[in-house]
Amino acid sequence: MTRWSALLILVLTATASADDPPTPTPFDRGHVNLSGGAGSQNLFGVHYIVVGAGVGYFVLDGLAVELSGLHEFGSGPSISQLEPGLRYLAQPLVGRSPVIPYVGGFYKHWFLGGGYDDVDTVGARAGLVYLSGRLIVGLGAVYEHTVSSCATDCDTVYPDVTLGFTL
């Protein structure tokens, strides 16, 4: 008898929740996300300061079209990158769970100066974001494959970290 009562309460709760208007989220259609960052790295035996920015637009609930770029400042060859991509966050889970899975794909074009050939890569990312009030924290992994000629390992895996605030 207790199992049936619990099941009935669960069904009634689910039905009542379905009738409630959806809670707005940062991943709703029409929302824009902005990103920026800075760091440093060594390439071609030269130390570079890296500065980047990006923008994303949610064309559907949970589905963002993104464009980002960066430039590396240093005494070596000029390095810039342009990256269009798509990202999907499991919008139906927002409000039901503070942890939301995401997947995405991208293409990157690296513009290299100093007589080096430009480089093209494609990749995928997947992970989880935690949404709590205005705070967004995410952790995932990125797989990137060089599609232009490469002299060493053409595949790279690295972390995908997100820290954001909604306005």
PDB file of C-alpha atoms in Angstrom:
ATOM      1  CA  MET A   1       0.000   0.000   0.000  1.00  0.00           C
ATOM      2  CA  THR A   2       2.864   2.411   0.797  1.00  0.00           C
ATOM      3  CA  ARG A   3       4.475   1.827  -2.616  1.00  0.00           C
ATOM      4  CA  TRP A   4       1.244   2.775  -4.408  1.00  0.00           C
ATOM      5  CA  SER A   5       0.825   5.900  -2.289  1.00  0.00           C
ATOM      6  CA  ALA A   6       4.359   6.994  -3.093  1.00  0.00           C
ATOM      7  CA  LEU A   7       3.783   6.317  -6.796  1.00  0.00           C
ATOM      8  CA  LEU A   8       0.517   8.308  -6.768  1.00  0.00           C
ATOM      9  CA  ILE A   9       2.214  11.248  -5.025  1.00  0.00           C
ATOM     10  CA  LEU A  10       5.072  11.101  -7.537  1.00  0.00           C
ATOM     11  CA  VAL A  11       2.632  11.131 -10.492  1.00  0.00           C
ATOM     12  CA  LEU A  12       0.595  14.006  -9.020  1.00  0.00           C
ATOM     13  CA  THR A  13       3.751  15.998  -8.295  1.00  0.00           C
ATOM     14  CA  ALA A  14       5.059  15.455 -11.834  1.00  0.00           C
ATOM     15  CA  THR A  15       1.698  16.512 -13.285  1.00  0.00           C
ATOM     16  CA  ALA A  16       1.557  19.637 -11.135  1.00  0.00           C
ATOM     17  CA  SER A  17       5.116  20.549 -12.131  1.00  0.00           C
ATOM     18  CA  ALA A  18       4.323  20.159 -15.815  1.00  0.00           C
ATOM     19  CA  ASP A  19       1.503  22.724 -15.516  1.00  0.00           C
ATOM     20  CA  ASP A  20       3.704  25.341 -13.834  1.00  0.00           C
ATOM     21  CA  PRO A  21       5.232  27.943 -16.166  1.00  0.00           C
ATOM     22  CA  PRO A  22       8.909  27.208 -16.908  1.00  0.00           C
ATOM     23  CA  THR A  23      11.488  29.055 -14.842  1.00  0.00           C
ATOM     24  CA  PRO A  24      13.688  31.318 -16.983  1.00  0.00           C
ATOM     25  CA  THR A  25      17.282  30.113 -17.347  1.00  0.00           C
ATOM     26  CA  PRO A  26      20.475  31.510 -18.878  1.00  0.00           C
ATOM     27  CA  PHE A  27      20.101  28.863 -21.620  1.00  0.00           C
ATOM     28  CA  ASP A  28      16.708  30.004 -22.982  1.00  0.00           C
ATOM     29  CA  ARG A  29      16.143  30.908 -26.626  1.00  0.00           C
ATOM     30  CA  GLY A  30      17.209  34.471 -27.394  1.00  0.00           C
ATOM     31  CA  HIS A  31      19.753  34.721 -24.556  1.00  0.00           C
ATOM     32  CA  VAL A  32      23.312  35.787 -25.294  1.00  0.00           C
ATOM     33  CA  ASN A  33      26.445  34.636 -23.490  1.00  0.00           C
ATOM     34  CA  LEU A  34      29.724  36.489 -23.508  1.00  0.00           C
ATOM     35  CA  SER A  35      33.093  35.027 -22.580  1.00  0.00           C
ATOM     36  CA  GLY A  36      36.609  36.252 -22.153  1.00  0.00           C
ATOM     37  CA  GLY A  37      39.903  35.066 -20.829  1.00  0.00           C
ATOM     38  CA  ALA A  38      43.622  35.508 -20.685  1.00  0.00           C
ATOM     39  CA  GLY A  39      46.606  33.281 -20.028  1.00  0.00           C
ATOM     40  CA  SER A  40      50.086  32.460 -21.196  1.00  0.00           C
ATOM     41  CA  GLN A  41      51.897  29.662 -22.999  1.00  0.00           C
ATOM     42  CA  ASN A  42      55.159  28.816 -24.725  1.00  0.00           C
ATOM     43  CA  LEU A  43      55.183  28.024 -28.456  1.00  0.00           C
ATOM     44  CA  PHE A  44      58.016  27.978 -30.978  1.00  0.00           C
ATOM     45  CA  GLY A  45      60.371  28.595 -28.048  1.00  0.00           C
ATOM     46  CA  VAL A  46      58.672  31.950 -27.319  1.00  0.00           C
ATOM     47  CA  HIS A  47      56.532  33.024 -24.343  1.00  0.00           C
ATOM     48  CA  TYR A  48      53.097  34.346 -25.408  1.00  0.00           C
ATOM     49  CA  ILE A  49      50.363  36.232 -23.550  1.00  0.00           C
ATOM     50  CA  VAL A  50      46.989  34.964 -24.784  1.00  0.00           C
ATOM     51  CA  VAL A  51      43.828  37.110 -24.841  1.00  0.00           C
ATOM     52  CA  GLY A  52      40.494  35.801 -26.122  1.00  0.00           C
ATOM     53  CA  ALA A  53      36.780  36.591 -26.264  1.00  0.00           C
ATOM     54  CA  GLY A  54      33.618  34.946 -27.491  1.00  0.00           C
ATOM     55  CA  VAL A  55      29.893  35.294 -27.935  1.00  0.00           C
ATOM     56  CA  GLY A  56      27.096  32.733 -28.047  1.00  0.00           C
ATOM     57  CA  TYR A  57      23.441  33.053 -29.008  1.00  0.00           C
ATOM     58  CA  PHE A  58      20.774  30.542 -28.000  1.00  0.00           C
ATOM     59  CA  VAL A  59      18.804  29.907 -31.214  1.00  0.00           C
ATOM     60  CA  LEU A  60      16.644  27.345 -29.370  1.00  0.00           C
ATOM     61  CA  ASP A  61      16.253  26.534 -25.691  1.00  0.00           C
ATOM     62  CA  GLY A  62      19.568  24.933 -24.758  1.00  0.00           C
ATOM     63  CA  LEU A  63      21.181  25.230 -28.238  1.00  0.00           C
ATOM     64  CA  ALA A  64      23.796  27.957 -28.701  1.00  0.00           C
ATOM     65  CA  VAL A  65      25.653  29.047 -31.818  1.00  0.00           C
ATOM     66  CA  GLU A  66      29.060  30.320 -30.694  1.00  0.00           C
ATOM     67  CA  LEU A  67      31.952  32.296 -32.132  1.00  0.00           C
ATOM     68  CA  SER A  68      35.207  33.000 -30.328  1.00  0.00           C
ATOM     69  CA  GLY A  69      38.683  34.143 -31.131  1.00  0.00           C
ATOM     70  CA  LEU A  70      42.020  34.813 -29.542  1.00  0.00           C
ATOM     71  CA  HIS A  71      45.348  36.414 -30.224  1.00  0.00           C
ATOM     72  CA  GLU A  72      48.708  35.495 -28.765  1.00  0.00           C
ATOM     73  CA  PHE A  73      51.071  38.391 -28.070  1.00  0.00           C
ATOM     74  CA  GLY A  74      54.778  37.579 -28.088  1.00  0.00           C
ATOM     75  CA  SER A  75      58.083  38.180 -29.860  1.00  0.00           C
ATOM     76  CA  GLY A  76      57.651  35.120 -32.102  1.00  0.00           C
ATOM     77  CA  PRO A  77      55.412  34.494 -35.099  1.00  0.00           C
ATOM     78  CA  SER A  78      51.926  36.028 -35.032  1.00  0.00           C
ATOM     79  CA  ILE A  79      49.259  33.603 -33.759  1.00  0.00           C
ATOM     80  CA  SER A  80      45.490  34.159 -33.911  1.00  0.00           C
ATOM     81  CA  GLN A  81      42.565  31.771 -33.824  1.00  0.00           C
ATOM     82  CA  LEU A  82      38.898  31.857 -34.889  1.00  0.00           C
ATOM     83  CA  GLU A  83      36.440  29.238 -33.594  1.00  0.00           C
ATOM     84  CA  PRO A  84      32.792  28.800 -34.624  1.00  0.00           C
ATOM     85  CA  GLY A  85      30.852  26.095 -32.782  1.00  0.00           C
ATOM     86  CA  LEU A  86      27.606  24.687 -31.421  1.00  0.00           C
ATOM     87  CA  ARG A  87      26.801  23.742 -27.830  1.00  0.00           C
ATOM     88  CA  TYR A  88      23.713  21.989 -26.441  1.00  0.00           C
ATOM     89  CA  LEU A  89      22.787  22.044 -22.752  1.00  0.00           C
ATOM     90  CA  ALA A  90      20.067  19.578 -21.681  1.00  0.00           C
ATOM     91  CA  GLN A  91      17.474  22.318 -21.142  1.00  0.00           C
ATOM     92  CA  PRO A  92      14.685  19.948 -19.995  1.00  0.00           C
ATOM     93  CA  LEU A  93      16.745  19.170 -16.869  1.00  0.00           C
ATOM     94  CA  VAL A  94      17.005  22.821 -15.771  1.00  0.00           C
ATOM     95  CA  GLY A  95      14.911  23.259 -12.644  1.00  0.00           C
ATOM     96  CA  ARG A  96      14.842  19.519 -11.977  1.00  0.00           C
ATOM     97  CA  SER A  97      18.548  19.167 -11.284  1.00  0.00           C
ATOM     98  CA  PRO A  98      21.265  21.742 -10.563  1.00  0.00           C
ATOM     99  CA  VAL A  99      23.675  19.634 -12.678  1.00  0.00           C
ATOM    100  CA  ILE A 100      23.104  19.835 -16.441  1.00  0.00           C
ATOM    101  CA  PRO A 101      25.005  17.851 -19.102  1.00  0.00           C
ATOM    102  CA  TYR A 102      26.259  19.541 -22.266  1.00  0.00           C
ATOM    103  CA  VAL A 103      27.783  18.492 -25.589  1.00  0.00           C
ATOM    104  CA  GLY A 104      29.225  20.534 -28.411  1.00  0.00           C
ATOM    105  CA  GLY A 105      31.301  20.616 -31.525  1.00  0.00           C
ATOM    106  CA  PHE A 106      33.625  23.172 -33.088  1.00  0.00           C
ATOM    107  CA  TYR A 107      36.007  24.050 -35.882  1.00  0.00           C
ATOM    108  CA  LYS A 108      39.164  26.114 -35.269  1.00  0.00           C
ATOM    109  CA  HIS A 109      41.355  27.928 -37.762  1.00  0.00           C
ATOM    110  CA  TRP A 110      44.773  29.017 -36.475  1.00  0.00           C
ATOM    111  CA  PHE A 111      46.336  31.913 -38.409  1.00  0.00           C
ATOM    112  CA  LEU A 112      50.114  31.574 -38.084  1.00  0.00           C
ATOM    113  CA  GLY A 113      52.679  34.125 -39.208  1.00  0.00           C
ATOM    114  CA  GLY A 114      56.405  33.772 -39.680  1.00  0.00           C
ATOM    115  CA  GLY A 115      56.178  31.482 -42.699  1.00  0.00           C
ATOM    116  CA  TYR A 116      54.277  28.731 -40.831  1.00  0.00           C
ATOM    117  CA  ASP A 117      51.264  27.092 -42.492  1.00  0.00           C
ATOM    118  CA  ASP A 118      47.871  27.824 -40.935  1.00  0.00           C
ATOM    119  CA  VAL A 119      46.328  24.948 -38.965  1.00  0.00           C
ATOM    120  CA  ASP A 120      42.741  23.644 -38.955  1.00  0.00           C
ATOM    121  CA  THR A 121      41.201  21.496 -36.221  1.00  0.00           C
ATOM    122  CA  VAL A 122      37.796  20.035 -35.392  1.00  0.00           C
ATOM    123  CA  GLY A 123      36.631  18.821 -32.039  1.00  0.00           C
ATOM    124  CA  ALA A 124      33.958  17.880 -29.574  1.00  0.00           C
ATOM    125  CA  ARG A 125      33.328  18.713 -25.945  1.00  0.00           C
ATOM    126  CA  ALA A 126      31.145  17.210 -23.246  1.00  0.00           C
ATOM    127  CA  GLY A 127      30.680  17.791 -19.563  1.00  0.00           C
ATOM    128  CA  LEU A 128      28.452  19.020 -16.767  1.00  0.00           C
ATOM    129  CA  VAL A 129      27.501  22.506 -15.619  1.00  0.00           C
ATOM    130  CA  TYR A 130      26.207  23.317 -12.161  1.00  0.00           C
ATOM    131  CA  LEU A 131      23.604  26.083 -12.017  1.00  0.00           C
ATOM    132  CA  SER A 132      22.885  27.697  -8.641  1.00  0.00           C
ATOM    133  CA  GLY A 133      21.120  31.033  -8.662  1.00  0.00           C
ATOM    134  CA  ARG A 134      23.342  33.313 -10.726  1.00  0.00           C
ATOM    135  CA  LEU A 135      26.424  31.067 -10.541  1.00  0.00           C
ATOM    136  CA  ILE A 136      27.406  28.675 -13.355  1.00  0.00           C
ATOM    137  CA  VAL A 137      30.321  26.268 -12.844  1.00  0.00           C
ATOM    138  CA  GLY A 138      31.224  23.627 -15.399  1.00  0.00           C
ATOM    139  CA  LEU A 139      33.748  20.877 -15.936  1.00  0.00           C
ATOM    140  CA  GLY A 140      34.178  18.680 -18.957  1.00  0.00           C
ATOM    141  CA  ALA A 141      36.612  17.379 -21.525  1.00  0.00           C
ATOM    142  CA  VAL A 142      37.531  18.441 -25.058  1.00  0.00           C
ATOM    143  CA  TYR A 143      38.808  16.203 -27.835  1.00  0.00           C
ATOM    144  CA  GLU A 144      40.498  18.083 -30.700  1.00  0.00           C
ATOM    145  CA  HIS A 145      41.816  16.610 -33.966  1.00  0.00           C
ATOM    146  CA  THR A 146      44.126  18.422 -36.405  1.00  0.00           C
ATOM    147  CA  VAL A 147      42.763  18.021 -39.930  1.00  0.00           C
ATOM    148  CA  SER A 148      45.542  19.914 -41.710  1.00  0.00           C
ATOM    149  CA  SER A 149      48.985  18.350 -41.861  1.00  0.00           C
ATOM    150  CA  CYS A 150      50.625  17.868 -38.478  1.00  0.00           C
ATOM    151  CA  ALA A 151      54.138  16.743 -37.623  1.00  0.00           C
ATOM    152  CA  THR A 152      53.380  15.192 -34.229  1.00  0.00           C
ATOM    153  CA  ASP A 153      50.315  13.762 -32.474  1.00  0.00           C
ATOM    154  CA  CYS A 154      47.226  15.088 -34.276  1.00  0.00           C
ATOM    155  CA  ASP A 155      44.853  14.397 -31.350  1.00  0.00           C
ATOM    156  CA  THR A 156      44.610  16.370 -28.122  1.00  0.00           C
ATOM    157  CA  VAL A 157      42.428  15.971 -25.026  1.00  0.00           C
ATOM    158  CA  TYR A 158      42.192  18.755 -22.450  1.00  0.00           C
ATOM    159  CA  PRO A 159      39.827  20.012 -19.720  1.00  0.00           C
ATOM    160  CA  ASP A 160      36.869  22.290 -20.455  1.00  0.00           C
ATOM    161  CA  VAL A 161      36.319  24.606 -17.469  1.00  0.00           C
ATOM    162  CA  THR A 162      33.487  27.119 -17.095  1.00  0.00           C
ATOM    163  CA  LEU A 163      32.948  29.775 -14.450  1.00  0.00           C
ATOM    164  CA  GLY A 164      30.188  32.275 -15.085  1.00  0.00           C
ATOM    165  CA  PHE A 165      27.596  34.576 -13.624  1.00  0.00           C
ATOM    166  CA  THR A 166      24.195  35.450 -15.058  1.00  0.00           C
ATOM    167  CA  LEU A 167      22.880  38.993 -15.102  1.00  0.00           C
TER     168      LEU A 167
END
